[in-house]
Tab-separated table of C-alpha atoms and ligand atoms in Angstrom:
chain	number	residue	atom	x	y	z
A	296	UNK	CA	-0.043	0.078	-0.050
A	297	UNK	CA	1.613	3.200	-0.676
A	298	UNK	CA	0.588	5.708	2.375
A	299	UNK	CA	1.443	9.548	1.715
A	300	UNK	CA	4.940	9.628	4.058
A	301	UNK	CA	3.299	13.320	5.154
A	302	UNK	CA	1.318	13.539	7.593
A	303	UNK	CA	0.057	16.633	8.965
A	304	UNK	CA	-1.344	15.308	12.111
A	305	UNK	CA	2.175	14.249	13.428
A	306	UNK	CA	2.554	17.396	14.366
A	307	UNK	CA	-0.637	18.065	16.535
A	308	UNK	CA	0.102	14.880	18.659
A	309	UNK	CA	1.073	16.722	21.730
A	310	UNK	CA	0.710	20.141	23.199
A	311	UNK	CA	4.172	21.305	22.879
A	312	UNK	CA	4.036	20.186	19.423
A	313	UNK	CA	1.117	22.327	18.422
A	314	UNK	CA	2.956	25.244	20.498
A	315	UNK	CA	6.050	25.003	17.969
A	316	UNK	CA	4.319	24.565	15.159
A	317	UNK	CA	1.832	27.349	15.727
A	318	UNK	CA	1.112	29.934	12.485
A	319	UNK	CA	-0.474	32.413	14.589
A	320	UNK	CA	0.391	33.800	18.248
A	321	UNK	CA	-2.192	36.073	20.384
A	322	UNK	CA	-0.175	37.855	22.353
A	323	UNK	CA	-1.458	40.578	25.164
A	324	UNK	CA	0.555	43.058	22.992
A	325	UNK	CA	-2.262	42.725	20.278
A	326	UNK	CA	-5.260	43.559	22.663
A	327	UNK	CA	-6.531	47.424	22.988
A	328	UNK	CA	-9.354	47.761	25.876
A	329	UNK	CA	-12.433	50.391	24.577
A	330	UNK	CA	-13.391	51.578	28.046
A	331	UNK	CA	-16.462	53.767	28.434
A	332	UNK	CA	-16.181	56.838	30.607
A	333	UNK	CA	-20.118	58.782	31.374
A	334	UNK	CA	-19.981	62.252	32.701
A	335	UNK	CA	-21.880	63.047	35.818
A	336	UNK	CA	-22.466	59.294	37.637
A	337	UNK	CA	-21.310	58.774	41.260
A	338	UNK	CA	-20.699	54.955	40.877
A	339	UNK	CA	-20.109	53.069	37.157
A	340	UNK	CA	-23.170	51.621	35.888
A	341	UNK	CA	-23.418	48.307	34.316
A	342	UNK	CA	-23.991	47.871	30.593
A	343	UNK	CA	-27.030	45.134	30.605
A	344	UNK	CA	-26.228	43.973	26.967
A	345	UNK	CA	-22.147	43.615	27.487
A	346	UNK	CA	-22.063	41.501	30.795
A	347	UNK	CA	-18.747	42.572	32.867
A	348	UNK	CA	-18.782	46.327	30.653
A	349	UNK	CA	-19.150	48.879	32.393
A	350	UNK	CA	-19.932	52.758	31.743
A	351	UNK	CA	-16.958	54.495	34.036
A	352	UNK	CA	-16.765	57.302	36.691
A	353	UNK	CA	-13.377	58.979	36.454
A	354	UNK	CA	-12.189	57.333	39.600
A	355	UNK	CA	-13.299	53.727	38.172
A	356	UNK	CA	-11.842	54.524	35.029
A	357	UNK	CA	-8.402	55.149	35.965
A	358	UNK	CA	-8.522	52.040	38.199
A	359	UNK	CA	-9.432	49.792	35.428
A	360	UNK	CA	-6.532	51.630	32.770
A	361	UNK	CA	-4.156	50.369	36.133
A	362	UNK	CA	-5.260	47.155	36.039
A	363	UNK	CA	-4.759	46.930	32.159
A	364	UNK	CA	-1.364	48.318	32.423
A	365	UNK	CA	-0.589	46.128	34.983
A	366	UNK	CA	-1.495	43.122	32.666
A	367	UNK	CA	0.426	44.541	29.391
A	368	UNK	CA	-2.061	45.414	27.659
A	369	UNK	CA	-0.198	48.216	25.616
A	370	UNK	CA	-3.053	50.877	24.985
A	371	UNK	CA	-6.890	51.620	25.655
A	372	UNK	CA	-9.371	53.333	23.375
A	373	UNK	CA	-11.715	55.966	25.246
A	374	UNK	CA	-15.681	56.559	24.303
A	375	UNK	CA	-17.444	59.426	26.289
A	376	UNK	CA	-21.233	59.646	27.506
A	377	UNK	CA	-21.956	63.127	27.806
A	378	UNK	CA	-24.624	64.133	30.284
A	379	UNK	CA	-26.091	66.808	27.771
A	380	UNK	CA	-26.173	66.616	24.213
A	381	UNK	CA	-26.901	69.212	21.518
A	382	UNK	CA	-27.679	69.133	17.591
A	383	UNK	CA	-23.958	69.608	16.852
A	384	UNK	CA	-22.508	67.405	19.677
A	385	UNK	CA	-20.120	70.035	21.019
A	386	UNK	CA	-19.268	68.347	24.139
A	387	UNK	CA	-16.975	66.343	21.632
A	388	UNK	CA	-14.566	69.463	21.096
A	389	UNK	CA	-15.243	70.862	24.476
A	390	UNK	CA	-12.039	70.728	26.902
A	391	UNK	CA	-14.283	70.154	29.828
A	392	UNK	CA	-15.898	67.336	27.455
A	393	UNK	CA	-16.068	63.619	29.391
A	394	UNK	CA	-13.549	62.470	26.939
A	395	UNK	CA	-10.564	65.339	27.325
A	396	UNK	CA	-11.408	65.345	31.016
A	397	UNK	CA	-10.907	61.346	30.606
A	398	UNK	CA	-7.448	62.002	28.829
A	399	UNK	CA	-6.153	64.428	30.795
A	400	UNK	CA	-6.169	62.819	33.930
A	401	UNK	CA	-4.979	59.183	32.245
A	402	UNK	CA	-2.011	61.133	30.686
A	403	UNK	CA	-1.514	62.444	34.115
A	404	UNK	CA	-1.920	58.744	35.915
A	405	UNK	CA	-0.137	56.834	33.270
A	406	UNK	CA	2.338	58.971	31.170
A	407	UNK	CA	3.759	56.827	28.325
A	408	UNK	CA	2.834	53.672	30.223
A	409	UNK	CA	0.408	52.801	27.620
A	410	UNK	CA	-0.920	54.221	24.497
A	411	UNK	CA	-4.494	56.766	24.951
A	412	UNK	CA	-6.349	56.218	21.658
A	413	UNK	CA	-9.955	58.193	21.722
A	414	UNK	CA	-12.724	57.386	19.284
A	415	UNK	CA	-13.206	61.039	17.123
A	416	UNK	CA	-17.462	60.773	16.576
A	417	UNK	CA	-19.842	63.245	16.857
A	418	UNK	CA	-22.847	60.471	17.876
A	419	UNK	CA	-22.625	60.246	21.729
A	420	UNK	CA	-22.234	63.805	21.584
A	421	UNK	CA	-25.588	64.617	19.218
A	422	UNK	CA	-29.041	64.673	20.742
A	423	UNK	CA	-30.316	63.062	17.147
A	424	UNK	CA	-27.704	59.849	17.219
A	425	UNK	CA	-26.038	61.057	14.108
A	426	UNK	CA	-22.504	61.092	13.299
A	427	UNK	CA	-22.768	64.296	11.956
A	428	UNK	CA	-24.376	67.731	11.281
A	429	UNK	CA	-27.811	66.851	10.418
A	430	UNK	CA	-29.272	69.282	7.668
A	431	UNK	CA	-33.203	70.041	8.243
A	432	UNK	CA	-34.033	67.284	5.569
A	433	UNK	CA	-32.545	64.806	7.878
A	434	UNK	CA	-29.869	63.758	5.780
A	435	UNK	CA	-25.934	64.316	7.116
A	436	UNK	CA	-23.644	67.122	5.857
A	437	UNK	CA	-20.596	65.361	5.439
A	438	UNK	CA	-18.330	68.741	4.454
A	439	UNK	CA	-20.383	70.484	7.258
A	440	UNK	CA	-18.853	68.348	9.768
A	441	UNK	CA	-15.639	67.707	8.758
A	442	UNK	CA	-14.702	70.963	10.643
A	443	UNK	CA	-16.258	69.600	13.874
A	444	UNK	CA	-13.937	66.562	13.426
A	445	UNK	CA	-11.083	68.815	13.253
A	446	UNK	CA	-12.216	70.946	16.586
A	447	UNK	CA	-12.824	67.335	18.598
A	448	UNK	CA	-9.575	66.243	16.856
A	449	UNK	CA	-7.143	69.662	18.406
A	450	UNK	CA	-9.441	68.913	21.899
A	451	UNK	CA	-8.578	65.163	22.401
A	452	UNK	CA	-4.730	66.384	20.797
A	453	UNK	CA	-4.403	68.905	23.544
A	454	UNK	CA	-5.994	66.814	26.758
A	455	UNK	CA	-2.991	63.976	25.737
A	456	UNK	CA	-4.389	61.352	23.115
A	457	UNK	CA	-1.391	59.669	21.439
A	458	UNK	CA	-3.867	58.631	18.584
A	459	UNK	CA	-7.016	59.811	17.381
A	460	UNK	CA	-9.446	57.580	15.467
A	461	UNK	CA	-12.217	59.101	13.448
A	462	UNK	CA	-15.342	56.976	13.085
A	463	UNK	CA	-17.538	58.751	11.277
A	464	UNK	CA	-16.704	57.481	7.815
A	465	UNK	CA	-17.507	61.271	6.361
A	466	UNK	CA	-15.110	61.179	3.465
A	467	UNK	CA	-12.422	63.673	3.620
A	468	UNK	CA	-12.254	63.242	7.467
A	469	UNK	CA	-8.754	62.023	7.558
A	470	UNK	CA	-7.499	65.070	5.785
A	471	UNK	CA	-9.308	67.496	7.648
A	472	UNK	CA	-8.173	65.941	10.700
A	473	UNK	CA	-4.256	65.867	9.804
A	474	UNK	CA	-4.428	69.541	8.796
A	475	UNK	CA	-5.928	70.476	11.693
A	476	UNK	CA	-3.373	68.815	13.951
A	477	UNK	CA	-0.546	69.969	12.255
A	478	UNK	CA	-1.088	73.478	11.700
A	479	UNK	CA	-1.240	73.642	15.801
A	480	UNK	CA	1.746	71.423	15.988
A	481	UNK	CA	0.325	68.126	16.789
A	482	UNK	CA	2.326	66.420	14.314
A	483	UNK	CA	2.969	63.115	16.596
A	484	UNK	CA	-0.372	62.736	17.421
A	485	UNK	CA	-0.811	59.509	14.618
A	486	UNK	CA	-4.387	58.892	13.191
A	487	UNK	CA	-6.079	55.549	13.332
A	488	UNK	CA	-8.893	55.179	10.809
A	489	UNK	CA	-12.033	53.340	10.737
A	490	UNK	CA	-11.772	52.895	7.387
A	491	UNK	CA	-13.777	50.216	6.286
A	492	UNK	CA	-16.314	50.356	8.969
A	493	UNK	CA	-19.892	48.921	8.005
A	494	UNK	CA	-22.886	49.674	8.660
A	495	UNK	CA	-23.315	46.868	10.771
A	496	UNK	CA	-26.339	45.457	13.557
A	497	UNK	CA	-23.515	44.101	15.089
A	498	UNK	CA	-23.304	48.060	17.140
A	499	UNK	CA	-26.604	47.418	18.728
A	500	UNK	CA	-24.934	47.103	22.843
A	501	UNK	CA	-22.678	49.620	22.056
A	502	UNK	CA	-25.646	52.176	21.639
A	503	UNK	CA	-26.127	50.997	25.126
A	504	UNK	CA	-23.017	51.888	26.263
A	505	UNK	CA	-23.094	55.296	24.930
A	506	UNK	CA	-26.526	56.132	25.496
A	507	UNK	CA	-27.286	56.765	21.689
A	508	UNK	CA	-30.628	56.389	19.874
A	509	UNK	CA	-30.752	57.785	15.856
A	510	UNK	CA	-33.415	60.059	15.673
A	511	UNK	CA	-36.967	58.918	13.634
A	512	UNK	CA	-35.260	54.936	13.984
A	513	UNK	CA	-32.893	55.897	11.284
A	514	UNK	CA	-29.858	54.577	10.508
A	515	UNK	CA	-26.158	54.886	9.327
A	516	UNK	CA	-26.457	53.275	5.995
A	517	UNK	CA	-26.241	56.342	3.848
A	518	UNK	CA	-22.363	56.827	5.226
A	519	UNK	CA	-21.113	53.665	6.939
A	520	UNK	CA	-20.716	51.004	4.102
A	521	UNK	CA	-22.741	48.012	2.938
A	522	UNK	CA	-22.096	44.463	3.789
A	523	UNK	CA	-22.420	43.628	0.385
A	524	UNK	CA	-19.279	45.257	-0.846
A	525	UNK	CA	-15.141	44.420	-0.476
A	526	UNK	CA	-13.941	46.176	-3.310
A	527	UNK	CA	-15.021	49.730	-1.912
A	528	UNK	CA	-13.546	48.795	1.656
A	529	UNK	CA	-10.041	48.672	-0.211
A	530	UNK	CA	-10.950	51.997	-1.890
A	531	UNK	CA	-11.785	53.453	1.410
A	532	UNK	CA	-8.899	52.375	2.990
A	533	UNK	CA	-6.698	53.456	0.001
A	534	UNK	CA	-8.086	56.916	0.526
A	535	UNK	CA	-7.647	56.804	3.970
A	536	UNK	CA	-3.991	56.296	3.903
A	537	UNK	CA	-3.747	58.757	0.683
A	538	UNK	CA	-5.047	61.350	3.314
A	539	UNK	CA	-2.232	60.589	5.933
A	540	UNK	CA	-4.050	57.938	8.053
A	541	UNK	CA	-1.186	56.401	10.007
A	542	UNK	CA	-3.155	53.208	10.634
A	543	UNK	CA	-6.439	51.647	9.271
A	544	UNK	CA	-9.579	49.452	10.407
A	545	UNK	CA	-11.806	46.984	9.847
A	546	UNK	CA	-14.823	46.782	11.640
A	547	UNK	CA	-16.876	44.615	12.689
A	548	UNK	CA	-14.134	41.895	12.789
A	549	UNK	CA	-15.268	38.204	12.379
A	550	UNK	CA	-17.768	38.790	9.596
A	551	UNK	CA	-15.910	40.737	7.556
A	552	UNK	CA	-12.285	38.187	8.271
A	553	UNK	CA	-12.150	38.518	4.363
A	554	UNK	CA	-12.111	42.342	4.413
A	555	UNK	CA	-8.971	42.167	6.906
A	556	UNK	CA	-7.290	39.375	4.595
A	557	UNK	CA	-7.387	41.328	1.433
A	558	UNK	CA	-6.331	44.973	3.240
A	559	UNK	CA	-3.451	42.831	4.830
A	560	UNK	CA	-2.027	41.491	1.011
A	561	UNK	CA	-2.447	45.451	0.050
A	562	UNK	CA	-1.599	47.847	2.558
A	563	UNK	CA	1.519	48.238	4.102
A	564	UNK	CA	0.732	50.587	7.108
A	565	UNK	CA	-0.713	48.949	10.568
A	566	UNK	CA	-3.893	47.303	10.350
A	567	UNK	CA	-6.402	46.841	13.247
A	568	UNK	CA	-9.763	45.435	13.555
A	569	UNK	CA	-12.791	45.919	15.874
A	570	UNK	CA	-14.342	42.844	17.575
A	571	UNK	CA	-17.505	44.857	17.878
A	572	UNK	CA	-20.201	44.827	21.238
A	573	UNK	CA	-22.503	42.514	19.293
A	574	UNK	CA	-19.609	40.201	18.646
A	575	UNK	CA	-18.941	40.039	22.432
A	576	UNK	CA	-22.543	40.034	23.171
A	577	UNK	CA	-23.134	36.907	20.924
A	578	UNK	CA	-20.451	35.156	22.948
A	579	UNK	CA	-21.033	36.434	26.564
A	580	UNK	CA	-24.943	35.504	25.802
A	581	UNK	CA	-23.589	31.753	24.407
A	582	UNK	CA	-21.368	31.201	27.066
A	583	UNK	CA	-23.836	32.560	29.907
A	584	UNK	CA	-26.241	29.979	28.702
A	585	UNK	CA	-23.893	26.940	28.817
A	586	UNK	CA	-23.771	26.513	24.929
A	587	UNK	CA	-20.443	27.195	24.573
A	588	UNK	CA	-17.168	27.015	25.875
A	589	UNK	CA	-16.474	31.030	26.366
A	590	UNK	CA	-12.735	31.434	26.956
A	591	UNK	CA	-12.067	28.918	24.455
A	592	UNK	CA	-14.009	30.732	22.338
A	593	UNK	CA	-12.322	34.098	22.707
A	594	UNK	CA	-9.046	32.764	22.501
A	595	UNK	CA	-9.965	31.130	19.038
A	596	UNK	CA	-12.242	34.222	17.374
A	597	UNK	CA	-9.543	36.731	17.959
A	598	UNK	CA	-6.801	34.442	17.171
A	599	UNK	CA	-8.683	33.984	13.662
A	600	UNK	CA	-8.795	37.812	13.572
A	601	UNK	CA	-5.121	37.832	13.221
A	602	UNK	CA	-4.972	34.894	11.393
A	603	UNK	CA	-6.888	36.961	9.115
A	604	UNK	CA	-3.980	39.573	9.114
A	605	UNK	CA	-4.939	41.989	11.290
A	606	UNK	CA	-1.819	43.496	13.508
A	607	UNK	CA	-4.104	44.237	16.563
A	608	UNK	CA	-7.471	44.272	17.777
A	609	UNK	CA	-9.970	46.109	19.850
A	610	UNK	CA	-11.892	44.095	21.993
A	611	UNK	CA	-13.918	44.319	25.396
A	612	UNK	CA	-12.355	40.616	25.865
A	613	UNK	CA	-9.058	42.571	26.279
A	614	UNK	CA	-9.013	42.359	29.971
A	615	UNK	CA	-10.449	38.563	30.432
A	616	UNK	CA	-7.754	37.283	27.867
A	617	UNK	CA	-4.769	39.263	28.875
A	618	UNK	CA	-5.244	37.469	32.341
A	619	UNK	CA	-5.257	34.578	30.491
A	620	UNK	CA	-2.697	34.520	28.109
A	621	UNK	CA	-0.791	35.876	31.376
A	622	UNK	CA	-1.753	32.683	33.372
B	293	PBG	C1	-19.171	55.705	16.229
B	293	PBG	C2	-18.676	54.323	16.499
B	293	PBG	C3	-19.447	53.147	16.543
B	293	PBG	C4	-18.700	52.362	17.327
B	293	PBG	C5	-17.694	52.285	17.370
B	293	PBG	N1	-17.518	54.231	17.375
B	293	PBG	C6	-21.030	53.034	16.717
B	293	PBG	C7	-21.754	53.266	15.358
B	293	PBG	O1	-21.241	53.591	14.383
B	293	PBG	O2	-22.655	52.985	15.283
B	293	PBG	C8	-19.265	50.661	17.798
B	293	PBG	C9	-18.478	49.757	18.490
B	293	PBG	C10	-19.092	48.931	19.016
B	293	PBG	O3	-20.053	47.927	18.529
B	293	PBG	O4	-18.086	48.115	20.088
B	293	PBG	N2	-18.772	56.700	17.360
């Protein structure tokens, strides 16, 4: 009988062998923790659709960032939940706005120990819940929004952000932000562009986390990408790099692994993926029911995002996975 001489299974026989030949390695260095900080609360508020995730007070945020830094997590990305919202989202650039205050406190407490990123968008700060300025007819005005993003970028840079991460999917946002930052000498502040961001049903729990309801039952399909399109994502990524993005991101992650792989093949800047709130919620819900092994699934899912080509992952699993990777 002629039996193939190569037997791939041989290399799977022990845990040590499997470790030796592993093509993909998930490390604490790959993880960025998204954190929510809310103005005007005395105690952290749990987010029911994201078990284990809370809206932080400034003190609880500082304690959590300290814990994450101790675990070796290289960075966090901050999202603000303001007490008051208005039609232009002015809390996004108010020097006393919640994210600006949080950035300052973190910078003061942690120096350069970890990378401070801030989500740059208006939806958390607008009363209508859209990511930009809304015209009387209800549509979002792309170009009017760019100046406001520039304001927010400056406020975040002045408050100490290392990296600003525009997530609003307005055309030209990276260029507008880069110009504003450079003009004020924030030339070392980097831009992580949410370049290929899809209008996804998987952001549901995040809307609870930041207390956002889109006016009139609206959606973001006129500015975020359509899940049917892949080539368009590459075009978005190319444009953002040409406008000055230092790093680009694909979001969500699991349903878009093909986009991550295609982006990795095409671009040489660091590539991030966002494992979003709905992905986290699905995993936690199934695990809570005993339907899947949540710990094993978390490693597998994050590992697959790396295998697809992401350099690092924004994930609500960051803390718990870091604990296990360290353990
Ligand atoms: C917009 C923003 C969103 C998320 C990150 N930045 C929501 C949206 O576009 O509707 C979603 C993150 C998640 O679901 O975990 N500021």
